[in-house]
XYZ file of C-alpha atoms in Angstrom:
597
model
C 8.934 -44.640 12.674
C 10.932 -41.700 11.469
C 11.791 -39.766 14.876
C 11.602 -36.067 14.843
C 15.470 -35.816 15.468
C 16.235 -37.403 12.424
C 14.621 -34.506 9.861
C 17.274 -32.724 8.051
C 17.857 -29.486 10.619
C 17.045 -26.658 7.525
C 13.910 -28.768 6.773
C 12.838 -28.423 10.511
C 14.228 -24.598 10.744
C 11.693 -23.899 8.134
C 8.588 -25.428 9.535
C 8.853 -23.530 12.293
C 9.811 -20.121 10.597
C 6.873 -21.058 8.955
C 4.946 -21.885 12.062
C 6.431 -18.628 14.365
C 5.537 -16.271 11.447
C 2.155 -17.418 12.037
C 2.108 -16.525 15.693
C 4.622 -13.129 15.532
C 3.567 -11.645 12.198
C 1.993 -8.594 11.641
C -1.401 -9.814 12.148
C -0.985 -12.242 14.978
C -2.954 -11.790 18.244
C -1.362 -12.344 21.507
C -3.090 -15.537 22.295
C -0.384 -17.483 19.747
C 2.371 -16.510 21.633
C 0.793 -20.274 23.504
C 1.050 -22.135 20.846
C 4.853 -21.268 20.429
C 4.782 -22.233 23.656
C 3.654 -25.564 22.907
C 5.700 -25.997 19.929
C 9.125 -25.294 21.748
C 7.830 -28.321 23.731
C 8.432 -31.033 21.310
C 12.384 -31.153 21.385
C 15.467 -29.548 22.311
C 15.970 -28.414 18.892
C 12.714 -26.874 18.148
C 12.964 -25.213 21.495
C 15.740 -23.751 19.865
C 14.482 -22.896 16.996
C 11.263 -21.169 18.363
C 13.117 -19.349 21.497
C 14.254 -16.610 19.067
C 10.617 -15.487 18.087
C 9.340 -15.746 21.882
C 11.798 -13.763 23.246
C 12.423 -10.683 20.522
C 9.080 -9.355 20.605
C 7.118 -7.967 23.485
C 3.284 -7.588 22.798
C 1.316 -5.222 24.897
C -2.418 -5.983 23.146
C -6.079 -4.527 23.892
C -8.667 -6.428 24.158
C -12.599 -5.898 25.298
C -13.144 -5.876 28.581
C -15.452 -9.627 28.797
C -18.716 -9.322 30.049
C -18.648 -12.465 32.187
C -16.242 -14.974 32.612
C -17.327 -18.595 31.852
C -16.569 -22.009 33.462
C -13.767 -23.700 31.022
C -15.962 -26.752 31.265
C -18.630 -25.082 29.173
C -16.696 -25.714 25.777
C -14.161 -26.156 23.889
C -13.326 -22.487 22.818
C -13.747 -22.063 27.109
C -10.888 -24.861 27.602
C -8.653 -22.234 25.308
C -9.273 -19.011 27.330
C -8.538 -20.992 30.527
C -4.906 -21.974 28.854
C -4.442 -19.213 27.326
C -4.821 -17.353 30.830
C -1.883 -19.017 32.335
C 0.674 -16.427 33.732
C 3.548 -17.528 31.589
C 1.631 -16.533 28.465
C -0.432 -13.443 29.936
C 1.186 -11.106 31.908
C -1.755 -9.134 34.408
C -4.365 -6.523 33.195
C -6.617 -3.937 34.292
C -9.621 -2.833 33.322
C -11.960 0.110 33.237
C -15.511 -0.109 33.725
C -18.214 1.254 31.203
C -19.046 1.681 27.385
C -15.727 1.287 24.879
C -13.355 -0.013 27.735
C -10.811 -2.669 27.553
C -8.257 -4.420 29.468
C -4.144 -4.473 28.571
C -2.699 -7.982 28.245
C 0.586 -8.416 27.834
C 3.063 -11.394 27.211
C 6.014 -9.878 29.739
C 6.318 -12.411 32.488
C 6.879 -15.144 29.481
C 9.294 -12.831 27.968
C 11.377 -12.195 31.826
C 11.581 -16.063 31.867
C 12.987 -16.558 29.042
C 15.470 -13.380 29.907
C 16.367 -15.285 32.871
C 16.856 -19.091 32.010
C 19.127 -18.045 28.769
C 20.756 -21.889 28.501
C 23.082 -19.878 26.610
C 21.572 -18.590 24.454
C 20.720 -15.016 24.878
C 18.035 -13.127 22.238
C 17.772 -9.547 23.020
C 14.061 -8.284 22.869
C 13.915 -5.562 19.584
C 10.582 -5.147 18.894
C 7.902 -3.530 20.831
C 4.645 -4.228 19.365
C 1.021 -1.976 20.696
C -2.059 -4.153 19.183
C -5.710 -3.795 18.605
C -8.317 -5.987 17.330
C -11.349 -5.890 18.582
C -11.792 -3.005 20.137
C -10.766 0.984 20.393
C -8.095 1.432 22.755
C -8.533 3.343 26.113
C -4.994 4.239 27.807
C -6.503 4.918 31.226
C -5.822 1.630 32.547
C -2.327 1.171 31.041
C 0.633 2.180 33.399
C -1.411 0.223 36.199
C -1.512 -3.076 33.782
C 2.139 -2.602 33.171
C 2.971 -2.504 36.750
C 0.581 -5.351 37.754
C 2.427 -7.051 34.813
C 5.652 -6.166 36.095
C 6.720 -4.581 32.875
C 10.010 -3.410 34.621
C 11.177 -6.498 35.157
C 12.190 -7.058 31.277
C 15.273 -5.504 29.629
C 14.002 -3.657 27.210
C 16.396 -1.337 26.633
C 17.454 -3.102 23.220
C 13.690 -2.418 21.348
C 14.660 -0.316 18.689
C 11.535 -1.080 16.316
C 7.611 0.301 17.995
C 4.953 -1.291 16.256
C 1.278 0.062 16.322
C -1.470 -2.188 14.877
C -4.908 -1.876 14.893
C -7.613 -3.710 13.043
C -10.710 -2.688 14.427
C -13.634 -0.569 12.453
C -11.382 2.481 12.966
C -13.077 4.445 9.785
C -15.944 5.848 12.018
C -13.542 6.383 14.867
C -10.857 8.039 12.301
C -13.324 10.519 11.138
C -14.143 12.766 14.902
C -11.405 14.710 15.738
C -8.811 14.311 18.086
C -10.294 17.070 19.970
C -13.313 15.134 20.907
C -11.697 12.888 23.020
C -11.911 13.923 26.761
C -9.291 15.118 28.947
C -9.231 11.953 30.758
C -8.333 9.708 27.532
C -5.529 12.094 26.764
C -3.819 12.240 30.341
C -3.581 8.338 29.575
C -2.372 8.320 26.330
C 0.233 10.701 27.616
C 1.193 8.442 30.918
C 1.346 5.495 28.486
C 3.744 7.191 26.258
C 5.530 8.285 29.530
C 5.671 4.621 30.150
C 6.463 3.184 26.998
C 9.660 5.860 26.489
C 11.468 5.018 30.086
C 10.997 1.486 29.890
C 12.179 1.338 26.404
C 14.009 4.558 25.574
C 16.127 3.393 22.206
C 13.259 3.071 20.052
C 14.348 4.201 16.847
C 11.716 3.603 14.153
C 7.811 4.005 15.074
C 5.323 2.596 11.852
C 1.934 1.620 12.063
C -0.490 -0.279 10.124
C -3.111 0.489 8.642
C -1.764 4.199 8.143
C -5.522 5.758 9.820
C -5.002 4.430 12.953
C -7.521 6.063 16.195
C -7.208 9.302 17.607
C -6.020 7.154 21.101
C -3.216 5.916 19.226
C -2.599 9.192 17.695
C -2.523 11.013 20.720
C -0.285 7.746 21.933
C 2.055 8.532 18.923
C 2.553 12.259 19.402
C 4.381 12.347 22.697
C 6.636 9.797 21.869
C 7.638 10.923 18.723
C 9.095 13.767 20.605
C 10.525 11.505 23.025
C 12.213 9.797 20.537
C 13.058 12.597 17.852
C 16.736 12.969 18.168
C 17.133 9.528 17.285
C 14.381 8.271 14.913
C 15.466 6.910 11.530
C 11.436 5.852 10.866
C 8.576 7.678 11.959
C 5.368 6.809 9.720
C 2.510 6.682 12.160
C 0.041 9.415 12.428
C -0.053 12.147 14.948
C -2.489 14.274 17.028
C -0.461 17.444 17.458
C 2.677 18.995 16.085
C 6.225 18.230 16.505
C 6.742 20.828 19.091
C 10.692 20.829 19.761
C 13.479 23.268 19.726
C 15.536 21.979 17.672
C 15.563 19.969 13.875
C 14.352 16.613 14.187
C 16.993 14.005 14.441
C 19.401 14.061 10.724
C 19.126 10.050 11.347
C 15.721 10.102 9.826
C 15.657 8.890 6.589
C 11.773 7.766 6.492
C 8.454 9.629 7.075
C 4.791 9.583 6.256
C 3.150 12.647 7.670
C -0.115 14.640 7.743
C 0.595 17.918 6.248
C -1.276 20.043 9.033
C 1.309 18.113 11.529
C 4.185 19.500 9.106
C 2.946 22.725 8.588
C 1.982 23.468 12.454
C 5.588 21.703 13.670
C 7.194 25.277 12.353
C 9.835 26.080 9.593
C 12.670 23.915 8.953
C 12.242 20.831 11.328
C 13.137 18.427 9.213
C 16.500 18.161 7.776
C 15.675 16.993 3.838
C 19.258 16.259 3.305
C 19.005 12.899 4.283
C 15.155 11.777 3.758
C 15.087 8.863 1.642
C 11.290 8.170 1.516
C 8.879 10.900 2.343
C 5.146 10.667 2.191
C 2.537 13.801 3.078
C -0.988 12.963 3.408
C -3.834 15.508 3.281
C -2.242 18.267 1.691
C -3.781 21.451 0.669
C -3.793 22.472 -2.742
C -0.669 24.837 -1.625
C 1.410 22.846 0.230
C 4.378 24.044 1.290
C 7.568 23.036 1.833
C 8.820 25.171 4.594
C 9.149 22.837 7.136
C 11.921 21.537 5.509
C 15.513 22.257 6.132
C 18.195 22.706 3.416
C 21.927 22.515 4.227
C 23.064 23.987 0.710
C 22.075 27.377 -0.885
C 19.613 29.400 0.683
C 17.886 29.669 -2.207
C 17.683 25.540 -3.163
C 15.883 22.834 -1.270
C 17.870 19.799 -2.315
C 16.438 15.884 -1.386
C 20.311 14.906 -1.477
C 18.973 11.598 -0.575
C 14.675 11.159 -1.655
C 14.329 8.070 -3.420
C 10.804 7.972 -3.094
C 8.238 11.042 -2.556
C 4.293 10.427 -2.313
C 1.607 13.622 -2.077
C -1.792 12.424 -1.076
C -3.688 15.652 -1.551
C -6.783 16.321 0.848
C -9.350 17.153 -2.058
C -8.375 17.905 -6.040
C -11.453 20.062 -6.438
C -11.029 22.495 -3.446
C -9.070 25.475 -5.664
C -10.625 27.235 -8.450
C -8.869 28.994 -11.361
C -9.517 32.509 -10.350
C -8.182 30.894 -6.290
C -4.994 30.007 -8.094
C -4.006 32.932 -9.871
C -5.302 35.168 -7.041
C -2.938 33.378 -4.763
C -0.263 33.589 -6.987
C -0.177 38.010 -7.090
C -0.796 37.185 -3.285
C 2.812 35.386 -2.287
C 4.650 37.076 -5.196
C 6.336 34.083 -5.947
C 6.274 30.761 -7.968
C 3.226 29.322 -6.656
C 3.111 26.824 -9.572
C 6.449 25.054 -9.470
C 6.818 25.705 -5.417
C 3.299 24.630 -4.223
C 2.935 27.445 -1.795
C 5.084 30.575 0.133
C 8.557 28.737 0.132
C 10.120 30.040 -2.882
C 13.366 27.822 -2.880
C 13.733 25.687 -6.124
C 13.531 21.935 -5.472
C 15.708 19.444 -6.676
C 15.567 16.079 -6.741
C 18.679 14.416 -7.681
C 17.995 10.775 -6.915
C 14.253 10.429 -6.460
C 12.919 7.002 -8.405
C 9.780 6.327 -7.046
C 6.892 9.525 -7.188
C 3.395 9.331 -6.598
C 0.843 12.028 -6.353
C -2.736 11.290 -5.673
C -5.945 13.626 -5.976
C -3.916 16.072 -8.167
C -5.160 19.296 -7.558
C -5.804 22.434 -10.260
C -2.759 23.912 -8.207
C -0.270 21.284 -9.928
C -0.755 22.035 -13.452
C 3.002 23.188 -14.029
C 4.750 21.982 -10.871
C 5.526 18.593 -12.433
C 8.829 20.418 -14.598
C 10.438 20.179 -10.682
C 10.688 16.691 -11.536
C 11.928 17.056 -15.000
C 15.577 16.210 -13.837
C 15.262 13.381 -11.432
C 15.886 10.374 -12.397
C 12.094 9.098 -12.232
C 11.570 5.221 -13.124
C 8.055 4.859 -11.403
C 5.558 7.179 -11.649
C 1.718 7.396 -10.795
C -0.683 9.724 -10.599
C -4.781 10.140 -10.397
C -6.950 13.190 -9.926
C -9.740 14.405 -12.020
C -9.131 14.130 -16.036
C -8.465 18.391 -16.041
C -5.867 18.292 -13.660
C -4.262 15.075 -14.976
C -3.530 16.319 -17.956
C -0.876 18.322 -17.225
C 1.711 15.162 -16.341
C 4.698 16.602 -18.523
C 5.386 13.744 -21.293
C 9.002 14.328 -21.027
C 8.710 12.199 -17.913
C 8.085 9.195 -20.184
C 11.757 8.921 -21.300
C 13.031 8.248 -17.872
C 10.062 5.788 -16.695
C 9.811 2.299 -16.499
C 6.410 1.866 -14.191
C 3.876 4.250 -15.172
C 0.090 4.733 -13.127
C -2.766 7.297 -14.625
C -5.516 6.816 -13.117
C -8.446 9.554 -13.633
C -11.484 9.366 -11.102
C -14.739 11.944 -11.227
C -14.706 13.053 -14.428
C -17.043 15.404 -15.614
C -19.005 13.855 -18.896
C -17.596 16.710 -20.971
C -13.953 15.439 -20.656
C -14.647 11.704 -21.217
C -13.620 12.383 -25.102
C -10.159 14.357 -23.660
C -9.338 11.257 -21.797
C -9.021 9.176 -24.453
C -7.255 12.019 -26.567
C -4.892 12.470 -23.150
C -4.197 8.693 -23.628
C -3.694 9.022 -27.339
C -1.193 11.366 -26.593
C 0.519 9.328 -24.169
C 0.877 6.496 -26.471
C 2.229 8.677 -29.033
C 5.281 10.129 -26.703
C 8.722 8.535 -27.363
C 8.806 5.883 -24.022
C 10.912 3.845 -22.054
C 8.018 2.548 -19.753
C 7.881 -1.179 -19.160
C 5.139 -1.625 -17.358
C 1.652 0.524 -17.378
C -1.931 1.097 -15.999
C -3.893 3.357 -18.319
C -6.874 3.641 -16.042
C -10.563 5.661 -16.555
C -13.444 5.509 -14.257
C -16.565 6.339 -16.981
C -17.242 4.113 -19.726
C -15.840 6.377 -22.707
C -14.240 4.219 -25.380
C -10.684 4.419 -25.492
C -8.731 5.196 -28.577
C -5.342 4.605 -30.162
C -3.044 6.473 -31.813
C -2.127 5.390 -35.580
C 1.563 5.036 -34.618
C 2.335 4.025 -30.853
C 6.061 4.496 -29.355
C 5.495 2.346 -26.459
C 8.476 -0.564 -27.821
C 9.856 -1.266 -24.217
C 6.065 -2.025 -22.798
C 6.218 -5.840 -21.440
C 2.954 -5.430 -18.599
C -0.508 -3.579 -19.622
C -3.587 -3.265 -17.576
C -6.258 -0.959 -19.391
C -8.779 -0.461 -16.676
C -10.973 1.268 -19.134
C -13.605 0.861 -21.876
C -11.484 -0.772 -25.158
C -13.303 -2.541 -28.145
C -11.592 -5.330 -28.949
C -10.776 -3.762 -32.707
C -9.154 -0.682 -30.579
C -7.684 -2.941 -28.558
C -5.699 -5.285 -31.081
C -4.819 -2.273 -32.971
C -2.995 -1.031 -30.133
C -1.381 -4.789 -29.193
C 0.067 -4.895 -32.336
C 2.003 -1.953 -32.005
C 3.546 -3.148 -28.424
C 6.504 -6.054 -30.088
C 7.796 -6.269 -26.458
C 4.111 -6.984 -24.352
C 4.422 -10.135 -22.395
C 1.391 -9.728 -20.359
C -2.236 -8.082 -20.917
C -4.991 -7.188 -18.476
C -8.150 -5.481 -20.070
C -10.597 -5.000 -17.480
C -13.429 -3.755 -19.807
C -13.391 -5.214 -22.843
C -16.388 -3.567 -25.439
C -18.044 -5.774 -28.031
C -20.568 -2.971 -28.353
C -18.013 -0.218 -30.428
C -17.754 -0.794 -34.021
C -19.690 -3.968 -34.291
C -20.940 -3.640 -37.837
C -17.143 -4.406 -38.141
C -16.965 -6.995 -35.986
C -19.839 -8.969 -37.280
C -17.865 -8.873 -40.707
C -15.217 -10.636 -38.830
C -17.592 -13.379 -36.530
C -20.378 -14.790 -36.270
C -22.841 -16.647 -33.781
C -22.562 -19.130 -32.404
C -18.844 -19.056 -31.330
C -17.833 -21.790 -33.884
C -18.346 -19.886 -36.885
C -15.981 -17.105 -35.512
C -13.482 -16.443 -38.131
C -9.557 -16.510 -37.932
C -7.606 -13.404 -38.339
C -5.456 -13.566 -42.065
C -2.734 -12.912 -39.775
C -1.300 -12.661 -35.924
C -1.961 -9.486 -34.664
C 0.921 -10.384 -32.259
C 2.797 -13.612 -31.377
C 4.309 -12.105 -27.920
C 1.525 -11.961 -25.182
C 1.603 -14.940 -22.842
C -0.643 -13.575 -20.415
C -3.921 -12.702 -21.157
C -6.858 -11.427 -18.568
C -10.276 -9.914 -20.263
C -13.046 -8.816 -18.457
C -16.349 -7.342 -19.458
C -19.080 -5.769 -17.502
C -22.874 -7.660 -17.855
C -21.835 -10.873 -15.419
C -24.227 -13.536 -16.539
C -25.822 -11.710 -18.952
C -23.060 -10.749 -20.497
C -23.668 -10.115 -24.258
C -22.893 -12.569 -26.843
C -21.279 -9.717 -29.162
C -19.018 -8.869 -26.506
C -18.451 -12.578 -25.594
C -17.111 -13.048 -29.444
C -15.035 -10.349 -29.207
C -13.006 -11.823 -26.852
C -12.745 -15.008 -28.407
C -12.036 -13.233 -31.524
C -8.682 -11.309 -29.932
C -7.977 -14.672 -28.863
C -6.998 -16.127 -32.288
C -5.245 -12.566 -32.744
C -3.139 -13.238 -30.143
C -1.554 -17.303 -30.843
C 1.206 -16.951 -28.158
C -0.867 -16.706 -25.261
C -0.170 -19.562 -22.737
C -2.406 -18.660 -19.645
C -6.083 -17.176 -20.159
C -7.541 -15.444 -16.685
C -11.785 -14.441 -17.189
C -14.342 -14.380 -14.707
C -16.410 -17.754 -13.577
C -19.898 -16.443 -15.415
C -18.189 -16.910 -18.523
C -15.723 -19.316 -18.115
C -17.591 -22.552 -19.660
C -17.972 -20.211 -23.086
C -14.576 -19.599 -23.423
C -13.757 -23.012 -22.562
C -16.066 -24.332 -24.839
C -15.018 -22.526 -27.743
C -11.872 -23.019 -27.079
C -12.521 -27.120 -26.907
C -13.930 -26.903 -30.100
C -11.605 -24.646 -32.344
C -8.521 -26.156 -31.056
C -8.392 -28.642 -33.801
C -8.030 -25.978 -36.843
C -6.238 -23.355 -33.974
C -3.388 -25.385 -32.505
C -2.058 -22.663 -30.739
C -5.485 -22.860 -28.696
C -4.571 -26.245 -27.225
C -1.736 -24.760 -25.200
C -3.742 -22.467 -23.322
C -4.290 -22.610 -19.543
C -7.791 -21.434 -18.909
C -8.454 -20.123 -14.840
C -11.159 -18.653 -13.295
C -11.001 -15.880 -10.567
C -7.291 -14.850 -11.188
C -6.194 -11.614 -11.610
C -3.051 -11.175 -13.830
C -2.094 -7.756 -13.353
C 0.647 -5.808 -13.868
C 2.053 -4.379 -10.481
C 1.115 -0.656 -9.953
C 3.029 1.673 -8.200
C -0.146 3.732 -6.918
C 0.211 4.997 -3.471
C 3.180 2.369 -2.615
C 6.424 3.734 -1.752
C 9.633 0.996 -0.471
């Protein structure tokens, strides 16, 4: 037998990467720090290898407060809790008693030991990570957990990364205000933070995940952003109250995602733009601002020097009416259109390759010339149809990633869509990769000539008939890969029966290949199993247009028709034999909607 010290050393290095990922990743409740325990147990060299992962990240985690504790004879998951309770995993809690309490656990004492028996190897600790999963957290209890797990004991003056995760149903809790939390819950929060910053005072990027994390954690975040503002180079984790300071926040930061009523309330100028690099603002009004930031040139120009990526997630895009807009525009005097609100500095945007705006507002119809001169390669955007429209098509000649996406349309502007898309298609493009996406079923149309010639990815998440459809592929030379989410057999079927008919053997070949270059092919249709046999055809018909595609993606309820036809046409279709038919996989193109690197 094949002893474990004979494995090549990279192979075993990447088991247990593998194996400590599992236990430290994002998602990884405290209890796994145990079975790292138990794998650094099986030799001196995965001891090594694991050590590393125990000993650079110190979890403080909530948990419910149990109701009773049970024997560990009573079963097996019992036998767990009673290991898992051993002191070198689980540092001490406390607990508070009553409704939506919990207790702070805390893997500390295993982290000290491991500070203190080094073997010469010493692993600094540099992440600091707050978890929830199962419940909302209450601070009250903290700073006595963290003494009873003498917290002090560990040097953690090297964490320079605070991590906030919380996967709990934090929608309902999202939604009350901050306000509503009592007194008591915010003295804690605000002793916690008090905690966190003097054992740990070098933290230098705060994120969360998900973004809506509770009001507790919020009111958690706020102090110790402003504990740690003169040296933050990340800070994307929501807040309960403004950045209250007197002075600019640190010129170190380079990241932020931010609510807009934080910015706005935090005063002018706080945040020096010069060196931002990614910057996202969530629930803005339909005249943001831009006052709260700083510009170190002109007086008259608010340069991004450094913005490579810039996300708007607007509060509501139907808040503003017309006679709102121009009201507000005699109001400030000033270029309420390009400027989004009283700052009347011109923006510029000299580097910025990555811009998404989301829930457009009326309020944006000419602001998107600001962008005009960046060099934008990714762009998305979705809002209602009316305010949509306004995207300037110059931005096309830049882009390689493009995103529409237009949600709540009235019924009135379902023919403007597909005229807006028309458009689109028509425009002189570098884009590479696009989503062309409309929430009401409204055919969509194409343009006689398309100028798309760089396009390699496509996801229509729209209503195409397959005739639309193929006249629009066969004006894309460069499109590797195809997604059509709603594929129509019902639009122009008179033509389409000239072209097929039932059952799916008698479908007819195309004279010619409408295009030889797609080798990735999804279709969907709406109908599930009783999906329409027109429709069905259709897409087997756009498969003999299309002779180069290698790997076919449709949904299960139609699978074994596809399948079937394609089983019995591959004898006079060739091509048909090389295809590799899956069920349940979606081959889509990769959006840039609401993700910013």
């Amino acid at each position: 037998m094949v002893s474990i010290a004979d494995f090549d050393n990279r192979i075993v290095g990447r088991i247990v990467n593998v194996a400590c990922y599992g236990a430290t990743g994002s998602s990884a409740r405290l209890h796994t720090q145990a079975q790292l325990v138990a794998l650094a147990s099986v030799s001196r060299t995965w001891h090594e290898l694991v050590r590393p992962h125990l000993q650079s990240i110190l979890i403080i985690e909530c948990q419910p407060t149990p109701e009773a504790p049970q024997p560990a004879s009573n079963n097996r998951g019992g036998k767990r809790r009673a290991a898992w309770k051993s002191p070198v995993i689980n540092g001490n809690s406390s607990s508070k008693k009553g409704p939506g309490t919990c207790i702070w656990r805390t893997n500390a004492e295993l982290v000290h030991l491991l500070q203190q028996h080094t073997n010469g190897v010493s692993v600094p600790v540099s992440r600091l990570r707050l978890q929830s999963f199962d419940t909302a957290p209450d601070f009250t209890g903290f700073v006595a957990a963290m003494d009873n797990a003498r917290l002090a004991r560990c040097r953690l003056d090297t964490v320079t990364s605070l991590v906030v995760m919380e996967f709990i149903g934090v929608s309902t809790a999202v939604s009350a205000a901050v306000s509503t939390l009592d007194s008591s819950t915010g003295n804690g929060a605000s002793q916690a933070a008090e905690c966190i910053a003097q054992h740990a005072p070098n933290v230098q990027s705060m994120v969360c995940a998900p973004w809506n994390v509770s009001p507790a954690f919020r009111q958690l975040a706020s102090p110790l952003a402003v504990a740690y503002l003169r040296q933050l180079h990340t800070l994307t984790i929501p807040l309960a109250t403004p950045l209250l300071t007197d002075s600019q926040i640190a010129s170190s930061l380079t990241k932020l995602h931010i609510h807009a009523h934080i910015l706005a309330a935090s005063g002018p100028g706080i945040v020096p733009a010069q060196q931002l690099q990614v910057l996202r603002v969530h629930d803005a009004p339909a005249f943001f601002s831009w006052e709260a930031f700083a510009s170190a040139g002109e007086p008259d120009i608010l340069e991004f020097a450094s913005l490579t990526a810039l996300g708007i997630d607007f509060a509501s895009d139907d808040v503003v009416t017309t006679a709102d807009f121009y009201s507000s525009i005699n109001r400030a005097k000033s270029s309420v259109h390009v400027t989004m609100g009283r700052d009347r500095r011109r923006l510029v945007f000299p580097k910025l390759h990555s811009l998404s705006v989301s829930k457009v507002p009326f309020t944006y119809a000419e602001a998107w010339r600001m962008f005009i001169g960046a060099p934008v390669r990714r762009l998305a955007v979705a809002g209602p149809y009316a305010h949509v429209r306004y995207v300037d098509t110059r931005l096309l000649r830049t882009l390689d990633t493009f995103d529409v996406h237009t949600v709540g349309a009235e019924k009135s502007s379902h023919g403007r869509f597909t005229s807006f898309v028309k458009t689109l298609l028509g425009e002189d493009s570098n884009v590479t990769c696009a989503w062309l996406r409309h929430c009401e079923a409204f055919p969509l149309s194409v343009p006689e000539t398309v100028r798309w010639s760089q396009l390699t990815e496509l996801c229509l998440a729209a209503y195409v008939p397959a005739l639309a459809l193929l006249l629009l592929v066969g004006q894309l030379p460069s499109l590797h890969r195809l997604v059509v989410q709603r594929i129509a057999g019902d639009a122009c079927e008179e033509e389409l029966d000239s072209k097929m008919h039932a059952p799916w053997g008698d479908i007819a070949a195309p004279a010619a290949p409408v295009s030889t270059s797609v080798r990735e092919l999804q279709m969907h249709m709406g109908g599930g199993p009783t999906a329409r046999i027109p429709t069905l055809q259709a897409m087997c018909y756009v498969l003999l247009c299309l002779p180069g595609v290698r790997r076919l993606a449709v949904k299960q309820v139609y699978c074994d028709y596809v399948r079937d036809f394609i089983r019995s046409s591959a004898e006079s279709h060739p091509a048909l034999a090389n295809i590799e038919l899956v069920r349940h996989v979606f081959i889509a193109a990769k959006s840039p909607m609401f993700v910013l690197d």
